[in-house]
Amino acid sequence: MSTLVIVGAGPRGTGLLERIAANAPELLPADVPLHIHLVDPYPPGGGRIWRYAQSPLLRMNSMAEDVTMFTDTSSTLEGPVRPGPSLAAWAAEPERYPPYRPPADPALAQELRALGPADFPTRRAQSAYLDWVFRRAVADLPAHVTVTVHRDTARSVSGPDDGVQRVRLSERVLTADQVVLTLGHLDSSPEPQHRDTAEFAARHGRFHLPPAFSSDAGLDGLRPGEPVILRGLGLAFVDLVSLLTEGRGGRFEETPDGLRYLPSGREPVIHAGSRRGVPYHSKTHYRLQGPPAPLPRYFDAAAVDALTARPEPLELRRDVWPLMAKEIGFGHYHELFHAHPERTALPWAEFLAAYDPLDWYGPERAVLVAAAVPDPADRLDFERLDRPLAGLRLADGDQLQQHLRAYVRADADRRADPAHSADLGAFLALLSLYGQLPRLAASGRLTARSVAEEFDGWWNGFFSFLASGPPGFRLRQLLALSEAGVVHFLGADVAVTADGGDGTFSATSPTVPGRTVRATALIEAYLPRHALDRTADPVLHRLHRAGRVAEEVTADAGHVHRSGLVAVTPADGRLLDPALGDAPHPRRTALGPHTSARSYAAFARPYTNSPGFRQNDAAARALLRALAGDGPAGSAQPGPSSIAVA
């Protein structure tokens, strides 16, 4: 019997299990029994981040029809495609999809029954979907593959380089032929600046929250009416504001003039700002009005081949971004010309023939767009989108609140109006870039400065700001909270300092020169970034200390960038082991956001040829080939059914 231990049973571990089930009939002979141990202290399927036990106020930032865990006809992978329902399709008729199990919580059952394809589900609804996906993956395994779930934390992984591995849990040790670390989003010990801030807050009896996952954030120390600075205006900010307002008994009500917030009196007074100074753009709440654009057109495999074949090192903004921008522009204008031709001045074929040879930042492209698209509001301007408050100077805080309310209202209106469906065309083209970006990142052709400042820095932030924002109703709630005096905007390029004289935090922004806002609490309203040398995961910590796992490092003349990510082979996620000369470890694999694969999300929008699904498939096939040739590890004894709980 061969044995596989998967450490981490959340969406990535579940997705790997689904691919093992799909590929086992081809690659694992029936006379080679396989036992799989799944190790996670949280319930399998959802894992920590998507567990059911979190606030019902927390939502996904994707519509139910845009979430799937299954391959489809767009998937380019070596293993078999096994289609399955999206979250929306599953929730509409869950009994159609075995193994069906009704939710134990009546409120969740009611939510799932009422969930429409264009609704933004709670994270608890996604937890129920992931629970079903996990149980289906187990049910799809061949009879000679069995599973045991351990609700426990893996403490260490050890063993000879090409021999039986030992995975130590709290009170037992599992032996394995292969080990996979699908650990999901991980915590790290605080960065030095956060440690300093925490020490300042402790000395003065103030409240400070470092970057944290919203479902785990401890907010009880914030007093009603206490002024608090929230640094960050992304998804973590949206979640935290919900927990500090509705989560403390406030409520929203519809009025003829729009949404109104009725405070409970238990809320703090929130002052919010960031580098851009505006919230992330909300997700669109409509479908394409025209035919889908044939993507990719400019940033395809051939384009990446040509880029990486250049003799000189690459800079993302200089060498790669113009092609990426042109691809996004193609998606935007394809939808505008096909769905709203009355707002264009040229036939699509004529526009495309002129657009094809032009550089995005060349003057000819700007002239073409100005002639073909009369209304500037229909033109795509990345620089204006990226820094909407750049150069803005206002007289006082009241003007700033009025300006930001108008901005938020306009954004929410635009993202709910299918007349602006070109925005969705741009979004889909933006997603298509991830068909090639992982290969570019793994090529080693980007300079260390570009990886640090542009790929991991500017690009990730810009993508999240433009394409990974909250549902539109969250922006309308934010508007109501601002009008109720619960949320106040700080502006762009916010600087926060600690004042040792009175133990307060001060925030300033050049958007309102001379304005200073003081608070007795500070929340870093963004998600923690995993760093291998500060990882809170015990397995990675011990492997790193022993020199058996490598951090991804990019180095060139004058620059060294340590990403904090675990270095793996890009195709199938094998751990690169310094003790083996940075060669792939034959028995250890890691998949997920803590690895150098970077962009491989655990679930995806249907029909987008998800890179994560492709990597899961490649990893599953590599594991099954290895396991088919391995001898018995000796610890696993299959139970009488396909799944057991240890």
Coordinates of N, CA, C and O in Angstrom, one line a residue, residues 288-446:
L288 N -22.1 40.4 -19.5 CA -21.7 41.0 -20.8 C -23.0 41.3 -21.6 O -23.9 40.4 -21.6
Q289 N -23.0 42.4 -22.3 CA -24.2 42.7 -23.2 C -23.9 42.3 -24.6 O -24.8 42.2 -25.4
G290 N -22.7 42.0 -25.0 CA -22.3 41.6 -26.3 C -21.6 40.2 -26.2 O -21.5 39.6 -25.2
P291 N -21.1 39.7 -27.4 CA -20.4 38.4 -27.4 C -19.1 38.5 -26.6 O -18.5 39.6 -26.6
P292 N -18.7 37.4 -26.0 CA -17.4 37.4 -25.3 C -16.2 37.7 -26.3 O -16.2 37.3 -27.4
A293 N -15.2 38.4 -25.8 CA -14.1 38.7 -26.6 C -13.2 37.5 -26.8 O -13.1 36.7 -25.8
P294 N -12.6 37.2 -27.9 CA -11.7 36.0 -28.1 C -10.4 36.3 -27.4 O -9.5 36.9 -28.1
L295 N -10.2 35.9 -26.2 CA -9.0 36.2 -25.4 C -8.2 35.0 -25.3 O -8.7 33.8 -25.3
P296 N -6.8 35.1 -25.2 CA -6.0 36.3 -25.4 C -5.8 36.6 -26.8 O -5.8 35.8 -27.7
R297 N -5.5 37.9 -27.1 CA -5.1 38.3 -28.5 C -3.7 38.8 -28.6 O -3.0 38.5 -29.5
Y298 N -3.2 39.5 -27.5 CA -1.9 40.1 -27.6 C -1.0 39.6 -26.5 O 0.2 39.4 -26.8
F299 N -1.5 39.2 -25.4 CA -0.7 38.7 -24.3 C -0.9 37.2 -24.2 O -1.5 36.7 -23.3
D300 N -0.4 36.5 -25.2 CA -0.6 35.0 -25.3 C 0.7 34.3 -25.1 O 1.7 35.0 -24.7
A301 N 0.7 33.0 -25.2 CA 1.9 32.2 -25.0 C 3.1 32.7 -25.9 O 4.2 32.8 -25.5
A302 N 2.7 33.0 -27.2 CA 3.8 33.5 -28.1 C 4.4 34.8 -27.7 O 5.6 35.0 -27.8
A303 N 3.5 35.7 -27.1 CA 4.1 37.0 -26.6 C 5.0 36.8 -25.5 O 6.1 37.4 -25.4
V304 N 4.7 35.9 -24.5 CA 5.6 35.6 -23.4 C 6.9 34.9 -23.9 O 8.0 35.2 -23.4
D305 N 6.7 34.0 -24.9 CA 8.0 33.4 -25.5 C 8.9 34.5 -26.0 O 10.1 34.4 -25.8
A306 N 8.3 35.4 -26.7 CA 9.1 36.5 -27.3 C 9.7 37.4 -26.3 O 10.9 37.8 -26.4
L307 N 9.0 37.7 -25.2 CA 9.5 38.5 -24.2 C 10.7 37.8 -23.5 O 11.8 38.4 -23.3
T308 N 10.5 36.6 -23.1 CA 11.6 35.9 -22.4 C 12.8 35.5 -23.2 O 13.8 35.1 -22.7
A309 N 12.6 35.6 -24.6 CA 13.7 35.3 -25.5 C 14.6 36.5 -25.6 O 15.7 36.4 -26.2
R310 N 14.2 37.7 -25.1 CA 15.0 38.9 -25.3 C 16.3 38.7 -24.5 O 16.4 38.1 -23.4
P311 N 17.4 39.3 -25.0 CA 18.7 39.1 -24.3 C 18.8 39.9 -23.0 O 19.5 39.5 -22.1
E312 N 18.1 41.0 -22.9 CA 18.3 41.9 -21.7 C 17.2 41.5 -20.7 O 16.1 41.0 -21.0
P313 N 17.5 41.7 -19.4 CA 16.5 41.5 -18.3 C 15.2 42.3 -18.6 O 15.3 43.4 -19.2
L314 N 14.1 41.8 -18.1 CA 12.8 42.5 -18.3 C 12.4 43.3 -17.1 O 12.7 43.0 -16.0
E315 N 11.8 44.4 -17.4 CA 11.1 45.2 -16.4 C 9.6 45.2 -16.7 O 9.2 45.4 -17.9
L316 N 8.8 44.9 -15.7 CA 7.3 44.7 -15.9 C 6.7 45.9 -16.6 O 6.0 45.8 -17.6
R317 N 6.9 47.1 -15.9 CA 6.2 48.3 -16.4 C 6.7 48.7 -17.8 O 5.9 49.1 -18.7
R318 N 8.0 48.5 -18.1 CA 8.5 49.0 -19.3 C 8.3 48.0 -20.5 O 7.9 48.4 -21.6
D319 N 8.5 46.7 -20.2 CA 8.5 45.7 -21.3 C 7.2 44.9 -21.4 O 6.9 44.4 -22.5
V320 N 6.5 44.6 -20.3 CA 5.4 43.7 -20.3 C 4.1 44.4 -20.2 O 3.1 44.0 -20.9
W321 N 4.0 45.4 -19.3 CA 2.7 46.0 -19.0 C 2.1 46.6 -20.3 O 0.8 46.5 -20.5
P322 N 2.8 47.2 -21.3 CA 2.1 47.7 -22.5 C 1.3 46.6 -23.2 O 0.2 46.9 -23.7
L323 N 1.8 45.4 -23.3 CA 1.1 44.3 -23.9 C -0.1 43.9 -23.0 O -1.2 43.6 -23.5
M324 N 0.1 43.9 -21.7 CA -1.0 43.6 -20.8 C -2.1 44.6 -20.9 O -3.3 44.3 -21.0
A325 N -1.7 45.9 -20.9 CA -2.7 47.0 -21.1 C -3.5 46.9 -22.4 O -4.7 47.1 -22.4
K326 N -2.8 46.6 -23.4 CA -3.4 46.4 -24.7 C -4.4 45.3 -24.7 O -5.5 45.4 -25.3
E327 N -4.1 44.2 -24.0 CA -5.1 43.1 -23.9 C -6.3 43.5 -23.1 O -7.4 43.2 -23.5
I328 N -6.1 44.2 -22.0 CA -7.3 44.7 -21.3 C -8.1 45.7 -22.1 O -9.3 45.7 -22.1
G329 N -7.4 46.6 -22.8 CA -8.1 47.5 -23.7 C -8.9 46.8 -24.8 O -10.0 47.2 -25.1
F330 N -8.3 45.7 -25.3 CA -9.1 44.9 -26.3 C -10.4 44.4 -25.7 O -11.5 44.5 -26.3
G331 N -10.3 43.8 -24.5 CA -11.6 43.4 -23.9 C -12.6 44.5 -23.6 O -13.8 44.3 -23.9
H332 N -12.1 45.6 -23.2 CA -12.9 46.8 -23.0 C -13.6 47.3 -24.2 O -14.9 47.4 -24.3
Y333 N -12.8 47.5 -25.3 CA -13.4 48.1 -26.5 C -14.2 47.1 -27.3 O -15.2 47.4 -28.0
H334 N -13.8 45.8 -27.2 CA -14.7 44.7 -27.9 C -16.1 44.8 -27.3 O -17.1 44.8 -28.1
E335 N -16.2 44.9 -26.0 CA -17.6 45.0 -25.4 C -18.3 46.3 -25.8 O -19.5 46.3 -26.1
L336 N -17.5 47.4 -25.7 CA -18.1 48.7 -26.1 C -18.7 48.7 -27.5 O -19.8 49.1 -27.7
F337 N -17.9 48.3 -28.4 CA -18.3 48.4 -29.9 C -19.4 47.4 -30.2 O -20.2 47.7 -31.0
H338 N -19.4 46.2 -29.5 CA -20.4 45.2 -29.9 C -21.7 45.4 -29.1 O -22.8 45.2 -29.6
A339 N -21.6 45.9 -27.9 CA -22.8 46.1 -27.1 C -23.4 47.5 -27.1 O -24.6 47.6 -26.9
H340 N -22.6 48.5 -27.4 CA -23.0 49.9 -27.4 C -22.5 50.6 -28.6 O -21.8 51.6 -28.5
P341 N -22.8 50.1 -29.8 CA -22.2 50.7 -31.0 C -22.6 52.2 -31.2 O -21.9 52.9 -31.9
E342 N -23.8 52.6 -30.6 CA -24.2 53.9 -30.8 C -23.3 54.9 -30.1 O -23.3 56.1 -30.4
R343 N -22.4 54.4 -29.2 CA -21.4 55.3 -28.5 C -20.0 55.2 -29.2 O -19.1 55.7 -28.6
T344 N -20.0 54.7 -30.4 CA -18.7 54.6 -31.1 C -18.9 55.3 -32.5 O -20.0 55.4 -33.0
A345 N -17.7 55.7 -33.0 CA -17.8 56.4 -34.3 C -17.2 55.7 -35.5 O -17.1 56.2 -36.6
L346 N -16.7 54.4 -35.3 CA -16.2 53.6 -36.3 C -16.7 52.2 -36.3 O -17.1 51.7 -35.2
P347 N -16.8 51.5 -37.4 CA -17.1 50.1 -37.3 C -16.0 49.3 -36.5 O -14.8 49.7 -36.6
W348 N -16.4 48.2 -35.8 CA -15.4 47.5 -35.0 C -14.3 47.0 -35.9 O -13.1 47.1 -35.5
A349 N -14.5 46.4 -37.1 CA -13.5 45.8 -37.9 C -12.4 46.9 -38.2 O -11.2 46.7 -38.2
E350 N -12.9 48.1 -38.5 CA -12.0 49.2 -38.9 C -11.2 49.6 -37.6 O -10.0 49.9 -37.7
F351 N -11.8 49.7 -36.5 CA -11.1 50.1 -35.3 C -10.1 49.0 -34.9 O -8.9 49.4 -34.6
L352 N -10.4 47.8 -35.0 CA -9.5 46.7 -34.6 C -8.3 46.6 -35.6 O -7.2 46.4 -35.1
A353 N -8.5 46.8 -36.9 CA -7.4 46.8 -37.8 C -6.4 47.9 -37.5 O -5.2 47.7 -37.7
A354 N -6.9 49.1 -37.1 CA -6.1 50.2 -36.7 C -5.4 50.0 -35.4 O -4.2 50.4 -35.1
Y355 N -6.1 49.3 -34.4 CA -5.6 49.1 -33.1 C -4.5 48.0 -33.0 O -3.6 48.1 -32.2
D356 N -4.6 47.0 -33.8 CA -3.7 45.9 -33.8 C -2.3 46.2 -33.8 O -1.5 45.7 -32.9
P357 N -1.8 47.1 -34.7 CA -0.3 47.3 -34.7 C 0.2 48.3 -33.7 O 1.4 48.5 -33.7
L358 N -0.7 49.0 -33.0 CA -0.3 50.1 -32.2 C 0.2 49.8 -30.8 O -0.4 48.8 -30.2
D359 N 1.2 50.5 -30.3 CA 1.6 50.4 -28.9 C 0.6 51.1 -28.0 O 0.1 52.2 -28.4
W360 N 0.3 50.5 -26.8 CA -0.7 51.1 -25.9 C -0.4 52.6 -25.6 O -1.2 53.4 -25.5
Y361 N 0.9 52.8 -25.4 CA 1.3 54.1 -24.9 C 1.8 55.0 -26.1 O 2.4 56.1 -25.8
G362 N 1.6 54.6 -27.3 CA 2.0 55.4 -28.5 C 0.9 56.5 -28.7 O -0.3 56.3 -28.4
P363 N 1.3 57.6 -29.2 CA 0.4 58.7 -29.5 C -0.7 58.3 -30.5 O -1.8 58.8 -30.5
E364 N -0.4 57.4 -31.5 CA -1.3 57.0 -32.5 C -2.5 56.3 -31.8 O -3.7 56.4 -32.3
R365 N -2.2 55.5 -30.8 CA -3.3 54.8 -30.1 C -4.3 55.7 -29.5 O -5.5 55.6 -29.5
A366 N -3.8 56.8 -28.8 CA -4.6 57.8 -28.2 C -5.4 58.5 -29.2 O -6.6 58.8 -29.0
V367 N -4.8 58.8 -30.3 CA -5.6 59.5 -31.4 C -6.7 58.6 -31.9 O -7.8 59.1 -32.2
L368 N -6.4 57.4 -32.2 CA -7.4 56.4 -32.6 C -8.6 56.3 -31.7 O -9.8 56.4 -32.1
V369 N -8.3 56.1 -30.4 CA -9.4 56.0 -29.4 C -10.2 57.3 -29.3 O -11.5 57.2 -29.3
A370 N -9.6 58.4 -29.4 CA -10.3 59.7 -29.3 C -11.2 59.9 -30.5 O -12.4 60.4 -30.3
A371 N -10.8 59.4 -31.7 CA -11.6 59.5 -32.8 C -12.8 58.5 -32.9 O -13.9 58.8 -33.3
A372 N -12.5 57.3 -32.3 CA -13.5 56.2 -32.4 C -14.5 56.2 -31.2 O -15.6 55.6 -31.3
V373 N -14.1 56.8 -30.1 CA -14.9 56.8 -28.9 C -15.1 58.2 -28.4 O -14.3 58.8 -27.7
P374 N -16.2 58.8 -28.8 CA -16.4 60.3 -28.5 C -16.4 60.7 -27.1 O -15.9 61.7 -26.7
D375 N -17.0 59.8 -26.2 CA -17.2 60.2 -24.8 C -16.0 59.8 -24.0 O -15.7 58.5 -23.9
P376 N -15.2 60.7 -23.4 CA -14.1 60.3 -22.5 C -14.4 59.3 -21.5 O -13.6 58.5 -21.0
A377 N -15.7 59.3 -21.0 CA -16.1 58.3 -19.9 C -16.1 56.9 -20.4 O -16.1 55.9 -19.7
D378 N -16.1 56.7 -21.8 CA -16.1 55.3 -22.4 C -14.7 54.9 -22.7 O -14.5 53.8 -23.2
R379 N -13.7 55.7 -22.5 CA -12.3 55.4 -22.8 C -11.6 54.8 -21.6 O -11.9 55.2 -20.4
L380 N -10.6 54.0 -21.8 CA -9.9 53.3 -20.8 C -8.6 54.0 -20.5 O -7.8 54.2 -21.3
D381 N -8.5 54.5 -19.2 CA -7.4 55.3 -18.8 C -6.9 54.7 -17.5 O -7.4 55.0 -16.4
F382 N -5.8 53.9 -17.6 CA -5.3 53.2 -16.4 C -4.7 54.1 -15.4 O -4.9 53.9 -14.2
E383 N -4.1 55.2 -15.8 CA -3.4 56.1 -14.8 C -4.5 56.8 -14.0 O -4.3 57.0 -12.8
R384 N -5.6 57.2 -14.7 CA -6.6 57.9 -13.9 C -7.3 56.9 -13.0 O -7.6 57.3 -11.9
L385 N -7.5 55.7 -13.4 CA -8.1 54.7 -12.6 C -7.2 54.4 -11.4 O -7.7 54.2 -10.3
D386 N -5.9 54.3 -11.6 CA -5.0 53.9 -10.6 C -4.9 54.9 -9.5 O -4.8 54.5 -8.3
R387 N -4.8 56.2 -9.8 CA -4.6 57.2 -8.8 C -5.7 58.3 -8.9 O -5.4 59.4 -9.4
P388 N -6.9 58.0 -8.5 CA -8.0 59.0 -8.8 C -7.9 60.3 -8.0 O -8.5 61.3 -8.4
L389 N -7.1 60.3 -6.9 CA -7.0 61.6 -6.1 C -5.6 62.3 -6.4 O -5.3 63.2 -5.7
A390 N -4.9 61.8 -7.4 CA -3.6 62.4 -7.6 C -3.7 63.9 -7.9 O -4.5 64.3 -8.8
G391 N -2.9 64.7 -7.2 CA -2.9 66.1 -7.4 C -4.1 66.9 -6.8 O -4.1 68.1 -6.9
L392 N -5.1 66.2 -6.3 CA -6.2 66.8 -5.7 C -5.9 67.5 -4.4 O -5.3 66.8 -3.5
R393 N -6.2 68.7 -4.2 CA -6.0 69.4 -2.9 C -7.3 70.1 -2.5 O -7.9 70.9 -3.3
L394 N -7.8 69.8 -1.3 CA -9.0 70.3 -0.8 C -8.8 71.2 0.4 O -7.8 71.0 1.1
A395 N -9.8 72.1 0.7 CA -9.6 73.1 1.7 C -9.7 72.5 3.1 O -9.0 72.9 4.1
D396 N -10.6 71.5 3.3 CA -10.9 71.0 4.7 C -11.5 69.6 4.6 O -11.8 69.0 3.5
G397 N -11.7 69.0 5.8 CA -12.2 67.6 5.9 C -13.6 67.5 5.3 O -14.0 66.5 4.7
D398 N -14.4 68.6 5.4 CA -15.8 68.5 4.9 C -15.8 68.4 3.4 O -16.6 67.6 2.8
Q399 N -14.9 69.1 2.7 CA -14.9 69.0 1.3 C -14.4 67.6 0.9 O -14.9 67.0 -0.1
L400 N -13.5 67.1 1.6 CA -13.0 65.7 1.3 C -14.1 64.7 1.5 O -14.3 63.8 0.6
Q401 N -14.9 64.8 2.5 CA -16.0 63.8 2.7 C -17.0 63.9 1.5 O -17.5 62.9 1.0
Q402 N -17.3 65.2 1.1 CA -18.3 65.4 0.0 C -17.7 64.8 -1.3 O -18.4 64.1 -2.1
H403 N -16.4 65.0 -1.5 CA -15.8 64.5 -2.8 C -15.8 63.0 -2.8 O -16.1 62.4 -3.8
L404 N -15.4 62.4 -1.7 CA -15.3 60.9 -1.6 C -16.7 60.3 -1.7 O -16.9 59.2 -2.3
R405 N -17.7 60.9 -1.1 CA -19.1 60.4 -1.2 C -19.5 60.4 -2.7 O -20.1 59.4 -3.2
A406 N -19.2 61.5 -3.4 CA -19.6 61.6 -4.8 C -18.9 60.5 -5.6 O -19.4 59.8 -6.5
Y407 N -17.6 60.3 -5.3 CA -16.8 59.2 -6.0 C -17.4 57.9 -5.7 O -17.5 57.1 -6.7
V408 N -17.6 57.5 -4.5 CA -18.2 56.2 -4.1 C -19.5 56.0 -4.8 O -19.8 54.9 -5.3
R409 N -20.4 57.0 -4.7 CA -21.7 56.9 -5.3 C -21.6 56.7 -6.9 O -22.3 55.8 -7.4
A410 N -20.7 57.4 -7.5 CA -20.6 57.2 -9.0 C -20.0 55.8 -9.3 O -20.5 55.2 -10.3
D411 N -19.1 55.3 -8.5 CA -18.5 54.0 -8.8 C -19.6 52.9 -8.6 O -19.8 52.0 -9.4
A412 N -20.4 53.0 -7.5 CA -21.4 52.0 -7.3 C -22.5 52.1 -8.4 O -23.0 51.0 -8.8
D413 N -22.8 53.3 -8.8 CA -23.8 53.4 -9.9 C -23.3 52.8 -11.2 O -24.0 52.1 -11.9
R414 N -22.1 53.1 -11.5 CA -21.5 52.6 -12.8 C -21.4 51.1 -12.8 O -21.7 50.5 -13.8
R415 N -21.0 50.5 -11.7 CA -20.8 49.1 -11.7 C -22.1 48.3 -11.6 O -22.1 47.1 -11.7
A416 N -23.2 49.0 -11.4 CA -24.5 48.4 -11.4 C -25.3 48.6 -12.7 O -26.4 48.1 -12.9
D417 N -24.7 49.4 -13.6 CA -25.4 49.8 -14.8 C -24.8 49.1 -16.0 O -23.7 49.4 -16.4
P418 N -25.6 48.2 -16.7 CA -25.1 47.5 -17.8 C -24.7 48.4 -19.0 O -24.1 47.9 -20.0
A419 N -25.1 49.7 -19.0 CA -24.7 50.6 -20.0 C -23.2 50.7 -20.0 O -22.6 51.1 -21.0
H420 N -22.5 50.4 -18.9 CA -21.1 50.5 -18.7 C -20.5 49.1 -18.7 O -19.4 48.8 -18.1
S421 N -21.0 48.1 -19.5 CA -20.6 46.8 -19.5 C -19.2 46.6 -20.1 O -18.5 45.6 -20.0
A422 N -18.6 47.7 -20.7 CA -17.3 47.6 -21.2 C -16.3 47.4 -20.0 O -15.2 46.8 -20.2
D423 N -16.7 47.9 -18.8 CA -15.9 47.6 -17.6 C -15.8 46.1 -17.3 O -14.7 45.6 -16.9
L424 N -16.8 45.4 -17.6 CA -16.8 43.9 -17.4 C -15.9 43.3 -18.5 O -15.1 42.3 -18.2
G425 N -15.9 43.8 -19.7 CA -15.1 43.3 -20.8 C -13.6 43.5 -20.4 O -12.8 42.6 -20.6
A426 N -13.3 44.7 -19.8 CA -11.9 44.9 -19.3 C -11.6 43.9 -18.2 O -10.4 43.4 -18.1
F427 N -12.5 43.7 -17.3 CA -12.3 42.8 -16.1 C -11.9 41.4 -16.6 O -11.0 40.7 -16.2
L428 N -12.7 40.9 -17.6 CA -12.5 39.5 -18.1 C -11.1 39.4 -18.8 O -10.4 38.4 -18.7
A429 N -10.7 40.5 -19.5 CA -9.4 40.5 -20.2 C -8.3 40.5 -19.1 O -7.2 39.9 -19.3
L430 N -8.6 41.3 -18.0 CA -7.6 41.3 -16.9 C -7.4 39.9 -16.3 O -6.3 39.5 -16.1
L431 N -8.5 39.2 -16.1 CA -8.4 37.8 -15.6 C -7.6 36.9 -16.6 O -6.8 36.0 -16.2
S432 N -7.8 37.2 -17.9 CA -7.1 36.3 -18.9 C -5.6 36.4 -18.8 O -4.9 35.5 -19.3
L433 N -5.1 37.5 -18.3 CA -3.6 37.7 -18.2 C -3.0 36.6 -17.3 O -1.8 36.3 -17.5
Y434 N -3.8 36.0 -16.4 CA -3.2 35.0 -15.5 C -3.0 33.7 -16.2 O -2.5 32.8 -15.6
G435 N -3.4 33.6 -17.5 CA -3.0 32.4 -18.3 C -1.6 32.4 -18.5 O -1.0 31.3 -18.7
Q436 N -0.9 33.6 -18.6 CA 0.5 33.6 -18.9 C 1.4 34.2 -17.8 O 2.6 33.9 -17.8
L437 N 0.8 35.0 -16.9 CA 1.7 35.7 -15.9 C 2.5 34.8 -15.0 O 3.6 35.0 -14.7
P438 N 1.9 33.6 -14.6 CA 2.7 32.7 -13.8 C 3.9 32.2 -14.5 O 5.0 32.1 -13.9
R439 N 3.8 32.0 -15.8 CA 5.0 31.5 -16.5 C 6.0 32.6 -16.6 O 7.2 32.3 -16.6
L440 N 5.6 33.8 -16.8 CA 6.5 34.9 -16.9 C 7.2 35.1 -15.5 O 8.4 35.3 -15.5
A441 N 6.5 35.0 -14.4 CA 7.1 35.2 -13.1 C 8.1 34.1 -12.8 O 9.1 34.3 -12.2
A442 N 7.8 32.9 -13.3 CA 8.7 31.8 -13.1 C 9.9 31.7 -14.0 O 10.8 30.9 -13.8
S443 N 9.9 32.6 -15.0 CA 10.9 32.5 -16.0 C 12.3 33.0 -15.5 O 13.3 32.7 -16.1
G444 N 12.3 33.8 -14.4 CA 13.5 34.4 -13.9 C 14.0 35.5 -14.8 O 15.2 36.0 -14.6
R445 N 13.2 36.0 -15.7 CA 13.7 37.1 -16.6 C 13.4 38.5 -16.1 O 14.0 39.4 -16.6
L446 N 12.5 38.6 -15.1 CA 12.3 39.9 -14.5 C 13.4 40.3 -13.5 O 13.8 39.4 -12.8

